[in-house]
mmCIF file of C-alpha atoms in Angstrom:
data_model
loop_
_atom_site.group_PDB
_atom_site.id
_atom_site.type_symbol
_atom_site.label_atom_id
_atom_site.label_comp_id
_atom_site.label_asym_id
_atom_site.label_seq_id
_atom_site.Cartn_x
_atom_site.Cartn_y
_atom_site.Cartn_z
ATOM 1 C CA MET R 1 67.963 110.837 125.706
ATOM 2 C CA LYS R 2 67.566 109.617 129.293
ATOM 3 C CA TYR R 3 63.944 109.569 130.544
ATOM 4 C CA VAL R 4 62.668 109.897 126.968
ATOM 5 C CA ASP R 5 63.982 107.104 124.730
ATOM 6 C CA GLU R 6 63.302 104.297 127.195
ATOM 7 C CA PHE R 7 59.679 105.444 127.513
ATOM 8 C CA ARG R 8 59.148 105.405 123.729
ATOM 9 C CA ASP R 9 60.445 101.877 123.086
ATOM 10 C CA ALA R 10 58.142 100.256 120.508
ATOM 11 C CA LYS R 11 58.955 96.687 121.574
ATOM 12 C CA LEU R 12 58.136 97.431 125.191
ATOM 13 C CA GLY R 13 54.954 99.121 123.957
ATOM 14 C CA GLN R 14 53.900 95.898 122.261
ATOM 15 C CA VAL R 15 54.616 93.943 125.439
ATOM 16 C CA LEU R 16 52.444 96.360 127.414
ATOM 17 C CA ALA R 17 49.698 96.162 124.774
ATOM 18 C CA GLY R 18 49.718 92.366 125.207
ATOM 19 C CA GLU R 19 49.499 92.671 128.987
ATOM 20 C CA ILE R 20 46.578 95.087 128.679
ATOM 21 C CA LEU R 21 44.801 92.706 126.303
ATOM 22 C CA ALA R 22 45.307 89.866 128.769
ATOM 23 C CA GLU R 23 43.909 91.960 131.617
ATOM 24 C CA VAL R 24 40.579 93.042 130.115
ATOM 25 C CA ASP R 25 37.293 91.237 130.516
ATOM 26 C CA PRO R 26 36.067 90.882 126.906
ATOM 27 C CA HIS R 27 32.448 91.211 128.066
ATOM 28 C CA ARG R 28 33.018 94.583 129.693
ATOM 29 C CA HIS R 29 33.493 98.094 128.249
ATOM 30 C CA TYR R 30 36.025 100.260 130.079
ATOM 31 C CA LYS R 31 36.007 104.057 130.037
ATOM 32 C CA VAL R 32 39.138 105.729 131.341
ATOM 33 C CA MET R 33 39.356 109.518 131.475
ATOM 34 C CA GLU R 34 42.553 111.542 131.270
ATOM 35 C CA VAL R 35 42.352 115.018 132.752
ATOM 36 C CA CYS R 36 45.507 116.611 131.446
ATOM 37 C CA GLY R 37 45.950 118.092 127.991
ATOM 38 C CA GLY R 38 49.484 116.701 127.912
ATOM 39 C CA HIS R 39 48.069 113.189 128.083
ATOM 40 C CA THR R 40 45.525 113.933 125.351
ATOM 41 C CA HIS R 41 48.329 115.197 123.129
ATOM 42 C CA SER R 42 50.478 112.160 123.848
ATOM 43 C CA ILE R 43 47.630 109.696 123.208
ATOM 44 C CA TYR R 44 47.034 111.050 119.703
ATOM 45 C CA LYS R 45 50.634 111.823 118.853
ATOM 46 C CA TYR R 46 51.715 108.251 119.569
ATOM 47 C CA GLY R 47 48.490 106.482 118.579
ATOM 48 C CA ILE R 48 48.135 104.932 122.018
ATOM 49 C CA ASP R 49 44.409 104.314 121.562
ATOM 50 C CA ASP R 50 45.225 102.137 118.525
ATOM 51 C CA LEU R 51 47.266 99.849 120.780
ATOM 52 C CA LEU R 52 44.388 99.290 123.212
ATOM 53 C CA PRO R 53 41.642 96.672 122.886
ATOM 54 C CA ASP R 54 38.388 97.941 121.360
ATOM 55 C CA ASN R 55 36.609 97.742 124.690
ATOM 56 C CA VAL R 56 39.065 100.094 126.428
ATOM 57 C CA GLU R 57 37.988 103.637 125.604
ATOM 58 C CA LEU R 58 40.030 106.714 126.483
ATOM 59 C CA VAL R 59 37.855 109.751 127.248
ATOM 60 C CA HIS R 60 39.266 113.273 127.352
ATOM 61 C CA GLY R 61 38.350 115.496 130.283
ATOM 62 C CA PRO R 62 38.765 119.214 131.009
ATOM 63 C CA GLY R 63 42.548 119.176 131.318
ATOM 64 C CA CYS R 64 43.632 121.743 128.756
ATOM 65 C CA PRO R 65 43.845 125.156 130.473
ATOM 66 C CA VAL R 66 43.262 127.167 127.295
ATOM 67 C CA CYS R 67 40.196 125.065 126.451
ATOM 68 C CA VAL R 68 38.312 125.817 129.646
ATOM 69 C CA ILE R 69 38.623 129.623 129.470
ATOM 70 C CA PRO R 70 35.165 131.110 128.806
ATOM 71 C CA MET R 71 34.744 133.762 126.141
ATOM 72 C CA GLY R 72 33.844 136.466 128.645
ATOM 73 C CA ARG R 73 37.282 136.242 130.247
ATOM 74 C CA VAL R 74 38.934 136.643 126.833
ATOM 75 C CA ASP R 75 36.818 139.759 126.300
ATOM 76 C CA ASP R 76 38.009 141.069 129.680
ATOM 77 C CA GLY R 77 41.607 140.598 128.563
ATOM 78 C CA ILE R 78 41.003 142.302 125.241
ATOM 79 C CA ALA R 79 39.352 145.270 127.002
ATOM 80 C CA ILE R 80 42.530 145.762 129.069
ATOM 81 C CA ALA R 81 44.844 145.181 126.089
ATOM 82 C CA ARG R 82 43.122 147.984 124.145
ATOM 83 C CA GLN R 83 43.750 150.578 126.829
ATOM 84 C CA GLU R 84 46.284 153.297 126.123
ATOM 85 C CA GLY R 85 49.771 152.590 127.437
ATOM 86 C CA VAL R 86 49.195 148.920 128.187
ATOM 87 C CA ILE R 87 51.547 146.121 127.156
ATOM 88 C CA PHE R 88 49.454 142.959 127.342
ATOM 89 C CA THR R 89 51.208 139.600 127.657
ATOM 90 C CA SER R 90 50.219 135.948 127.734
ATOM 91 C CA PHE R 91 51.192 132.515 126.455
ATOM 92 C CA GLY R 92 51.037 131.957 122.699
ATOM 93 C CA ASP R 93 47.996 129.655 122.714
ATOM 94 C CA MET R 94 45.971 132.108 124.751
ATOM 95 C CA LEU R 95 46.435 134.837 122.150
ATOM 96 C CA ARG R 96 44.529 132.686 119.615
ATOM 97 C CA VAL R 97 41.483 131.929 121.763
ATOM 98 C CA PRO R 98 38.347 133.561 120.336
ATOM 99 C CA GLY R 99 36.439 136.018 122.486
ATOM 100 C CA SER R 100 32.909 137.099 121.586
ATOM 101 C CA GLN R 101 34.207 139.117 118.626
ATOM 102 C CA TYR R 102 37.883 138.444 118.153
ATOM 103 C CA THR R 103 41.127 137.153 119.639
ATOM 104 C CA LEU R 104 43.975 138.901 121.395
ATOM 105 C CA LEU R 105 46.016 138.468 118.206
ATOM 106 C CA ASP R 106 43.254 140.296 116.312
ATOM 107 C CA ALA R 107 43.446 143.050 118.920
ATOM 108 C CA LYS R 108 47.199 143.216 118.243
ATOM 109 C CA ALA R 109 46.499 143.517 114.512
ATOM 110 C CA HIS R 110 44.224 146.451 115.345
ATOM 111 C CA GLY R 111 47.001 148.254 117.203
ATOM 112 C CA ALA R 112 47.001 146.905 120.761
ATOM 113 C CA ASP R 113 50.460 146.095 122.154
ATOM 114 C CA VAL R 114 49.972 142.368 122.742
ATOM 115 C CA ARG R 115 53.072 140.229 123.242
ATOM 116 C CA MET R 116 53.585 136.498 123.539
ATOM 117 C CA VAL R 117 55.680 135.344 126.477
ATOM 118 C CA TYR R 118 57.032 131.954 127.451
ATOM 119 C CA SER R 119 56.907 132.712 131.169
ATOM 120 C CA PRO R 120 55.317 135.319 133.457
ATOM 121 C CA LEU R 121 58.915 136.116 134.420
ATOM 122 C CA ASP R 122 59.341 137.392 130.841
ATOM 123 C CA ALA R 123 56.354 139.693 131.391
ATOM 124 C CA LEU R 124 57.983 140.995 134.565
ATOM 125 C CA ARG R 125 61.194 141.678 132.627
ATOM 126 C CA ILE R 126 59.160 143.670 130.096
ATOM 127 C CA ALA R 127 57.721 145.687 133.013
ATOM 128 C CA ARG R 128 61.239 146.417 134.306
ATOM 129 C CA GLU R 129 62.311 147.561 130.837
ATOM 130 C CA ASN R 130 59.233 149.762 130.323
ATOM 131 C CA PRO R 131 58.637 151.619 133.598
ATOM 132 C CA GLU R 132 56.411 154.207 131.864
ATOM 133 C CA ARG R 133 54.000 151.501 130.600
ATOM 134 C CA GLU R 134 51.501 149.258 132.404
ATOM 135 C CA VAL R 135 52.388 145.606 131.773
ATOM 136 C CA VAL R 136 49.614 143.057 132.285
ATOM 137 C CA PHE R 137 50.017 139.281 132.304
ATOM 138 C CA PHE R 138 46.958 137.149 131.451
ATOM 139 C CA ALA R 139 47.593 134.134 133.676
ATOM 140 C CA ILE R 140 46.070 130.771 132.801
ATOM 141 C CA GLY R 141 46.739 127.197 133.749
ATOM 142 C CA PHE R 142 46.179 124.578 136.414
ATOM 143 C CA GLU R 143 48.319 124.015 139.496
ATOM 144 C CA THR R 144 51.237 123.209 137.175
ATOM 145 C CA THR R 145 51.524 126.799 135.952
ATOM 146 C CA ALA R 146 50.226 128.668 138.998
ATOM 147 C CA PRO R 147 53.597 128.429 140.838
ATOM 148 C CA SER R 148 55.317 130.390 138.062
ATOM 149 C CA THR R 149 52.744 133.189 138.330
ATOM 150 C CA ALA R 150 53.008 133.166 142.133
ATOM 151 C CA LEU R 151 56.792 133.343 142.035
ATOM 152 C CA THR R 152 56.645 136.194 139.493
ATOM 153 C CA LEU R 153 54.259 138.238 141.654
ATOM 154 C CA LYS R 154 56.414 137.611 144.714
ATOM 155 C CA ARG R 155 59.458 138.917 142.818
ATOM 156 C CA ALA R 156 57.448 141.943 141.581
ATOM 157 C CA ARG R 157 56.498 142.815 145.147
ATOM 158 C CA ASP R 158 60.011 142.222 146.506
ATOM 159 C CA GLU R 159 61.482 144.467 143.789
ATOM 160 C CA GLY R 160 58.797 147.148 144.214
ATOM 161 C CA ILE R 161 57.717 146.977 140.582
ATOM 162 C CA SER R 162 54.488 148.957 140.427
ATOM 163 C CA ASN R 163 53.702 148.856 136.678
ATOM 164 C CA PHE R 164 53.039 145.101 136.601
ATOM 165 C CA SER R 165 49.724 143.359 137.178
ATOM 166 C CA CYS R 166 48.044 140.075 136.475
ATOM 167 C CA ILE R 167 44.556 139.037 135.349
ATOM 168 C CA CYS R 168 44.337 135.721 137.133
ATOM 169 C CA ASN R 169 42.538 132.814 135.457
ATOM 170 C CA HIS R 170 44.319 129.965 137.190
ATOM 171 C CA VAL R 171 42.033 127.010 137.810
ATOM 172 C CA THR R 172 42.203 123.948 140.026
ATOM 173 C CA ILE R 173 41.570 120.412 138.829
ATOM 174 C CA VAL R 174 39.716 118.776 141.724
ATOM 175 C CA PRO R 175 36.386 120.731 141.617
ATOM 176 C CA PRO R 176 35.679 119.971 137.921
ATOM 177 C CA LEU R 177 36.493 116.302 138.555
ATOM 178 C CA LYS R 178 33.890 116.297 141.326
ATOM 179 C CA ALA R 179 31.426 117.941 138.927
ATOM 180 C CA LEU R 180 32.111 115.261 136.311
ATOM 181 C CA LEU R 181 31.766 112.440 138.822
ATOM 182 C CA GLU R 182 28.389 113.851 139.855
ATOM 183 C CA SER R 183 27.274 114.086 136.226
ATOM 184 C CA PRO R 184 24.658 111.545 135.173
ATOM 185 C CA ASP R 185 25.881 111.782 131.539
ATOM 186 C CA LEU R 186 29.109 110.008 132.151
ATOM 187 C CA ARG R 187 30.011 106.561 133.453
ATOM 188 C CA LEU R 188 33.736 106.336 134.045
ATOM 189 C CA ASP R 189 35.771 103.380 135.287
ATOM 190 C CA GLY R 190 38.950 105.190 136.254
ATOM 191 C CA PHE R 191 41.179 108.219 135.838
ATOM 192 C CA ILE R 192 44.642 108.786 134.429
ATOM 193 C CA GLY R 193 45.831 111.369 136.957
ATOM 194 C CA PRO R 194 47.569 114.586 135.844
ATOM 195 C CA GLY R 195 51.270 113.948 136.496
ATOM 196 C CA HIS R 196 52.484 117.519 136.343
ATOM 197 C CA VAL R 197 49.686 118.920 138.507
ATOM 198 C CA CYS R 198 50.542 116.196 141.023
ATOM 199 C CA THR R 199 54.198 117.251 140.992
ATOM 200 C CA VAL R 200 52.925 120.400 142.706
ATOM 201 C CA VAL R 201 49.900 119.240 144.724
ATOM 202 C CA GLY R 202 50.900 115.614 145.357
ATOM 203 C CA ALA R 203 48.596 112.600 145.366
ATOM 204 C CA ARG R 204 46.440 113.396 148.380
ATOM 205 C CA PRO R 205 43.917 115.749 146.670
ATOM 206 C CA PHE R 206 42.821 112.836 144.457
ATOM 207 C CA GLU R 207 42.119 110.380 147.253
ATOM 208 C CA PHE R 208 38.437 111.406 147.347
ATOM 209 C CA ILE R 209 37.928 109.720 143.961
ATOM 210 C CA PRO R 210 38.469 106.134 145.177
ATOM 211 C CA ALA R 211 37.168 106.935 148.668
ATOM 212 C CA ASP R 212 33.910 108.682 147.714
ATOM 213 C CA TYR R 213 33.250 107.549 144.156
ATOM 214 C CA GLY R 214 34.887 104.118 144.010
ATOM 215 C CA ARG R 215 37.031 104.861 140.966
ATOM 216 C CA PRO R 216 40.776 104.132 140.710
ATOM 217 C CA VAL R 217 43.273 106.861 139.862
ATOM 218 C CA VAL R 218 46.769 106.314 138.479
ATOM 219 C CA ILE R 219 49.009 109.396 138.371
ATOM 220 C CA SER R 220 50.779 109.135 135.052
ATOM 221 C CA GLY R 221 53.771 110.405 133.133
ATOM 222 C CA PHE R 222 53.463 111.678 129.600
ATOM 223 C CA GLU R 223 55.568 109.424 127.429
ATOM 224 C CA PRO R 224 53.679 106.705 125.537
ATOM 225 C CA LEU R 225 54.842 103.860 127.775
ATOM 226 C CA ASP R 226 53.879 105.904 130.848
ATOM 227 C CA VAL R 227 50.313 106.229 129.595
ATOM 228 C CA MET R 228 50.074 102.567 128.591
ATOM 229 C CA GLN R 229 51.447 101.386 131.923
ATOM 230 C CA SER R 230 48.934 103.645 133.705
ATOM 231 C CA VAL R 231 46.063 102.125 131.734
ATOM 232 C CA LEU R 232 47.334 98.675 132.700
ATOM 233 C CA MET R 233 47.542 99.695 136.374
ATOM 234 C CA ILE R 234 43.932 100.949 136.280
ATOM 235 C CA LEU R 235 42.734 97.728 134.636
ATOM 236 C CA ARG R 236 44.591 95.651 137.235
ATOM 237 C CA GLN R 237 42.952 97.611 140.065
ATOM 238 C CA LEU R 238 39.572 96.895 138.485
ATOM 239 C CA SER R 239 40.405 93.197 137.943
ATOM 240 C CA PHE R 240 41.568 92.684 141.503
ATOM 241 C CA GLY R 241 38.786 94.769 143.052
ATOM 242 C CA ARG R 242 41.238 97.353 144.360
ATOM 243 C CA CYS R 243 40.461 101.060 144.288
ATOM 244 C CA GLU R 244 43.135 103.568 145.238
ATOM 245 C CA VAL R 245 45.425 106.346 144.035
ATOM 246 C CA GLU R 246 48.587 104.841 142.547
ATOM 247 C CA ASN R 247 51.614 106.719 141.292
ATOM 248 C CA GLN R 248 53.073 105.524 137.991
ATOM 249 C CA TYR R 249 55.102 108.765 137.584
ATOM 250 C CA THR R 250 57.382 108.147 140.579
ATOM 251 C CA ARG R 251 60.423 109.612 138.839
ATOM 252 C CA VAL R 252 58.831 113.070 139.151
ATOM 253 C CA VAL R 253 55.824 113.060 141.518
ATOM 254 C CA PRO R 254 56.494 112.968 145.265
ATOM 255 C CA ARG R 255 53.462 111.880 147.288
ATOM 256 C CA GLU R 256 53.330 115.164 149.200
ATOM 257 C CA GLY R 257 53.935 117.374 146.118
ATOM 258 C CA ASN R 258 56.185 120.433 146.053
ATOM 259 C CA LEU R 259 55.742 122.017 149.477
ATOM 260 C CA ARG R 260 57.735 125.111 148.600
ATOM 261 C CA ALA R 261 55.575 125.785 145.543
ATOM 262 C CA LEU R 262 52.401 125.223 147.580
ATOM 263 C CA GLU R 263 53.643 127.670 150.197
ATOM 264 C CA VAL R 264 54.259 130.426 147.626
ATOM 265 C CA MET R 265 50.879 129.739 146.004
ATOM 266 C CA SER R 266 49.067 130.001 149.321
ATOM 267 C CA GLU R 267 50.766 133.337 149.991
ATOM 268 C CA VAL R 268 49.869 134.838 146.613
ATOM 269 C CA PHE R 269 46.493 133.250 145.793
ATOM 270 C CA GLU R 270 43.183 132.503 147.420
ATOM 271 C CA LEU R 271 40.212 130.566 146.100
ATOM 272 C CA ARG R 272 37.516 132.397 144.155
ATOM 273 C CA PRO R 273 34.016 131.650 145.456
ATOM 274 C CA HIS R 274 33.108 130.446 141.955
ATOM 275 C CA PHE R 275 34.454 130.572 138.412
ATOM 276 C CA GLU R 276 32.962 129.875 135.018
ATOM 277 C CA TRP R 277 34.403 126.948 133.068
ATOM 278 C CA ARG R 278 33.754 126.627 129.396
ATOM 279 C CA GLY R 279 31.239 123.833 128.911
ATOM 280 C CA LEU R 280 30.945 123.088 132.609
ATOM 281 C CA GLY R 281 29.376 126.336 133.823
ATOM 282 C CA PHE R 282 30.097 127.882 137.211
ATOM 283 C CA ILE R 283 31.974 125.649 139.648
ATOM 284 C CA SER R 284 32.486 126.638 143.283
ATOM 285 C CA GLN R 285 36.029 127.230 144.541
ATOM 286 C CA SER R 286 37.519 126.051 141.276
ATOM 287 C CA ALA R 287 39.838 128.966 140.484
ATOM 288 C CA LEU R 288 42.370 131.273 142.071
ATOM 289 C CA LYS R 289 42.482 135.020 142.543
ATOM 290 C CA LEU R 290 45.172 137.186 144.080
ATOM 291 C CA SER R 291 45.159 137.309 147.864
ATOM 292 C CA ASP R 292 44.632 140.584 149.709
ATOM 293 C CA ALA R 293 48.393 140.824 150.235
ATOM 294 C CA TYR R 294 48.837 140.974 146.435
ATOM 295 C CA ARG R 295 45.713 142.974 145.624
ATOM 296 C CA GLU R 296 47.807 145.848 144.205
ATOM 297 C CA PHE R 297 48.917 143.494 141.399
ATOM 298 C CA ASP R 298 45.368 142.461 140.462
ATOM 299 C CA ALA R 299 44.607 143.795 136.957
ATOM 300 C CA GLU R 300 40.881 143.355 137.619
ATOM 301 C CA GLN R 301 41.239 145.941 140.399
ATOM 302 C CA ARG R 302 43.539 148.221 138.409
ATOM 303 C CA PHE R 303 41.521 148.308 135.165
ATOM 304 C CA GLU R 304 37.869 148.338 134.287
ATOM 305 C CA VAL R 305 36.776 145.066 132.702
ATOM 306 C CA PRO R 306 33.375 144.241 131.170
ATOM 307 C CA GLY R 307 32.940 141.084 133.276
ATOM 308 C CA VAL R 308 30.116 139.949 131.021
ATOM 309 C CA ARG R 309 29.232 136.290 130.597
ATOM 310 C CA VAL R 310 29.210 135.309 126.913
ATOM 311 C CA ALA R 311 27.475 132.185 125.619
ATOM 312 C CA ASP R 312 29.505 129.839 123.407
ATOM 313 C CA PRO R 313 28.732 129.872 119.670
ATOM 314 C CA LYS R 314 25.790 127.569 119.016
ATOM 315 C CA ALA R 315 27.679 125.486 116.471
ATOM 316 C CA CYS R 316 30.560 124.798 118.856
ATOM 317 C CA GLN R 317 30.361 121.696 121.056
ATOM 318 C CA CYS R 318 33.509 122.250 123.120
ATOM 319 C CA GLY R 319 31.440 121.787 126.270
ATOM 320 C CA GLU R 320 30.461 118.245 125.354
ATOM 321 C CA VAL R 321 34.020 117.472 124.234
ATOM 322 C CA LEU R 322 35.437 118.801 127.520
ATOM 323 C CA LYS R 323 33.036 116.636 129.516
ATOM 324 C CA GLY R 324 33.937 113.587 127.431
ATOM 325 C CA VAL R 325 30.324 113.239 126.296
ATOM 326 C CA ILE R 326 31.261 113.355 122.611
ATOM 327 C CA LYS R 327 34.486 112.725 120.711
ATOM 328 C CA PRO R 328 36.032 115.661 118.850
ATOM 329 C CA TRP R 329 35.040 114.389 115.411
ATOM 330 C CA GLU R 330 31.399 114.174 116.530
ATOM 331 C CA CYS R 331 31.199 117.976 116.850
ATOM 332 C CA LYS R 332 29.177 119.492 114.014
ATOM 333 C CA VAL R 333 31.906 121.930 112.955
ATOM 334 C CA PHE R 334 35.015 119.782 113.564
ATOM 335 C CA GLY R 335 37.430 119.909 110.630
ATOM 336 C CA THR R 336 35.088 122.013 108.490
ATOM 337 C CA ALA R 337 34.240 125.421 109.924
ATOM 338 C CA CYS R 338 36.528 124.781 112.913
ATOM 339 C CA THR R 339 40.192 124.013 112.227
ATOM 340 C CA PRO R 340 43.425 124.956 114.039
ATOM 341 C CA GLU R 341 43.909 127.803 111.524
ATOM 342 C CA HIS R 342 40.382 129.157 112.063
ATOM 343 C CA ALA R 343 39.266 127.865 115.432
ATOM 344 C CA ILE R 344 35.701 128.442 116.588
ATOM 345 C CA GLY R 345 36.099 126.535 119.820
ATOM 346 C CA THR R 346 38.943 126.573 122.347
ATOM 347 C CA CYS R 347 39.554 122.822 122.030
ATOM 348 C CA MET R 348 40.838 123.454 118.503
ATOM 349 C CA VAL R 349 43.303 126.163 119.602
ATOM 350 C CA SER R 350 45.877 124.604 121.886
ATOM 351 C CA PRO R 351 47.900 121.539 120.811
ATOM 352 C CA GLU R 352 46.718 120.068 124.118
ATOM 353 C CA GLY R 353 43.062 120.510 123.171
ATOM 354 C CA ALA R 354 41.354 117.252 122.213
ATOM 355 C CA CYS R 355 40.081 118.638 118.888
ATOM 356 C CA ALA R 356 43.453 120.074 117.850
ATOM 357 C CA ALA R 357 45.230 116.869 118.870
ATOM 358 C CA TYR R 358 42.776 114.823 116.824
ATOM 359 C CA TYR R 359 43.103 117.146 113.865
ATOM 360 C CA ASN R 360 46.865 117.674 113.946
ATOM 361 C CA PHE R 361 47.725 113.990 114.094
ATOM 362 C CA TRP R 362 45.399 113.076 111.250
ATOM 363 C CA ARG R 363 42.988 111.127 113.415
ATOM 364 C CA TYR R 364 40.124 112.821 111.598
ATOM 365 C CA ALA R 365 41.290 111.626 108.190
ATOM 366 C CA ARG R 366 41.749 108.096 109.529
ATOM 367 C CA GLN R 367 38.335 108.156 111.174
ATOM 368 C CA LYS R 368 36.783 109.054 107.832
ATOM 369 C CA GLU R 369 38.724 106.288 106.092
ATOM 370 C CA THR R 370 37.406 103.647 108.451
ATOM 371 C CA ALA R 371 33.820 104.983 108.527
ATOM 372 C CA MET A 1 65.674 119.838 131.189
ATOM 373 C CA ARG A 2 69.213 119.265 132.426
ATOM 374 C CA ILE A 3 70.959 121.869 134.584
ATOM 375 C CA VAL A 4 74.220 123.115 133.119
ATOM 376 C CA GLU A 5 75.055 126.056 135.404
ATOM 377 C CA LEU A 6 73.595 127.736 138.495
ATOM 378 C CA HIS A 7 73.617 131.475 139.258
ATOM 379 C CA GLU A 8 71.746 132.973 142.245
ATOM 380 C CA GLY A 9 68.377 131.226 142.051
ATOM 381 C CA GLU A 10 68.545 130.769 138.299
ATOM 382 C CA ALA A 11 69.818 127.831 136.298
ATOM 383 C CA VAL A 12 70.980 127.600 132.738
ATOM 384 C CA CYS A 13 69.418 124.410 131.396
ATOM 385 C CA VAL A 14 69.320 122.528 128.115
ATOM 386 C CA ASP A 15 66.216 120.821 126.815
ATOM 387 C CA GLN A 16 66.030 117.553 124.880
ATOM 388 C CA ASP A 17 66.651 119.398 121.592
ATOM 389 C CA GLY A 18 69.797 121.040 122.975
ATOM 390 C CA ALA A 19 68.253 124.510 123.294
ATOM 391 C CA SER A 20 69.393 126.586 126.250
ATOM 392 C CA HIS A 21 66.966 128.158 128.758
ATOM 393 C CA LYS A 22 67.161 130.287 131.889
ATOM 394 C CA VAL A 23 65.068 128.689 134.619
ATOM 395 C CA ALA A 24 64.086 129.902 138.098
ATOM 396 C CA VAL A 25 64.911 127.137 140.575
ATOM 397 C CA GLU A 26 63.998 128.660 143.932
ATOM 398 C CA LEU A 27 60.921 126.440 144.308
ATOM 399 C CA LEU A 28 63.166 123.378 144.539
ATOM 400 C CA ASP A 29 65.369 122.199 147.363
ATOM 401 C CA THR A 30 69.030 121.761 146.560
ATOM 402 C CA VAL A 31 69.802 121.461 142.862
ATOM 403 C CA ARG A 32 73.125 120.775 141.203
ATOM 404 C CA PRO A 33 74.527 120.953 137.668
ATOM 405 C CA GLY A 34 73.858 117.718 135.808
ATOM 406 C CA GLU A 35 70.501 117.106 137.516
ATOM 407 C CA ARG A 36 67.280 116.930 135.530
ATOM 408 C CA ILE A 37 64.310 119.070 136.444
ATOM 409 C CA LEU A 38 60.708 119.527 135.357
ATOM 410 C CA VAL A 39 60.097 123.083 134.124
ATOM 411 C CA HIS A 40 56.815 124.873 133.497
ATOM 412 C CA ALA A 41 56.654 128.435 132.202
ATOM 413 C CA GLY A 42 60.265 129.187 133.082
ATOM 414 C CA VAL A 43 60.078 127.855 136.637
ATOM 415 C CA ALA A 44 61.320 124.478 137.902
ATOM 416 C CA ILE A 45 58.519 122.703 139.757
ATOM 417 C CA GLY A 46 60.032 119.269 140.296
ATOM 418 C CA ALA A 47 63.200 117.199 140.208
ATOM 419 C CA VAL A 48 63.484 114.106 138.023
ATOM 420 C CA THR A 49 65.035 111.234 139.940
#
């Protein structure tokens, strides 16, 4: 298939692997962070890290939207889902994220009307079909997914649908990147930029990384050759002493982003003063809430929610995994108490989570074999 | 996904496995059947060129 097969060509992959090998300084260790769960998934699915020299290390950042949701927000969702007359909707992964006591799927098993949707537009359709019920959509995701929620709320308002609301957990990628760059724990040499986020926001929001922190960024596609070419572009910037935002994913990402999507988002959302990220704590202006114009659709205004901060389970090290401080298999409960079937931490829930990606593609078994 | 048909702000698209999907396309400028688009959560957010 066009745009897929040519980016999975094994021979071209070997050529790129050779070019990467030729580019690295054997006396230097390179740490490159990807900040999109789609890249993490692709890296493990295709074994991209096996094709890189030993001194080029890929580190996984906080790019999986399900992974960064703190337990307290899950509890807020469950509290709404349990209310009489509510139909509670969200994406499939979100329903499996543990709160302090259980998941939204557990709440469904206990009688709550919790439904999986593919799109917030599906939730709006459910609201149209059930005018006597309150339909709530638990919105998560970065700037990639926020346009779909914004468009849905705009349609709800235009159609005068009053039994639909949204608990907004949309987050933005730049503030956590700043937090990571300020962290003394982590020395990074460059970033693989989130291609789909950039489709919406463009390249400009990432220019502070080379300008203020002296680290190159290459906005990347998600097929294996995209990721390998992006690694090569980062290494070449480092070799030649360049430091800028480059766009490898030119077939999709325009430099200015999607202006129409940004316009709808700015109408529907505004920045929260602060928001809690799993593992990263509270980060200023790192998440979205509904604007005053859409306040009537805000589930946090319509329903009572506990709003209580809940500490992560002590055994779980999702925070360190999300910051790239440890690898998934270095977590104390990885692959034993915490598996995709019985996840303790969020990183084991979504296929885009680093732990689930490691586990699902048998990286854990291979790691043990080579240990 | 590839656009097969367009109807009032919505497109019928097929994904790489041949499955059919309804997609909202109002966040894109002009789109035409045969074009490829990037879709997230039922909404097209970018064109593939």
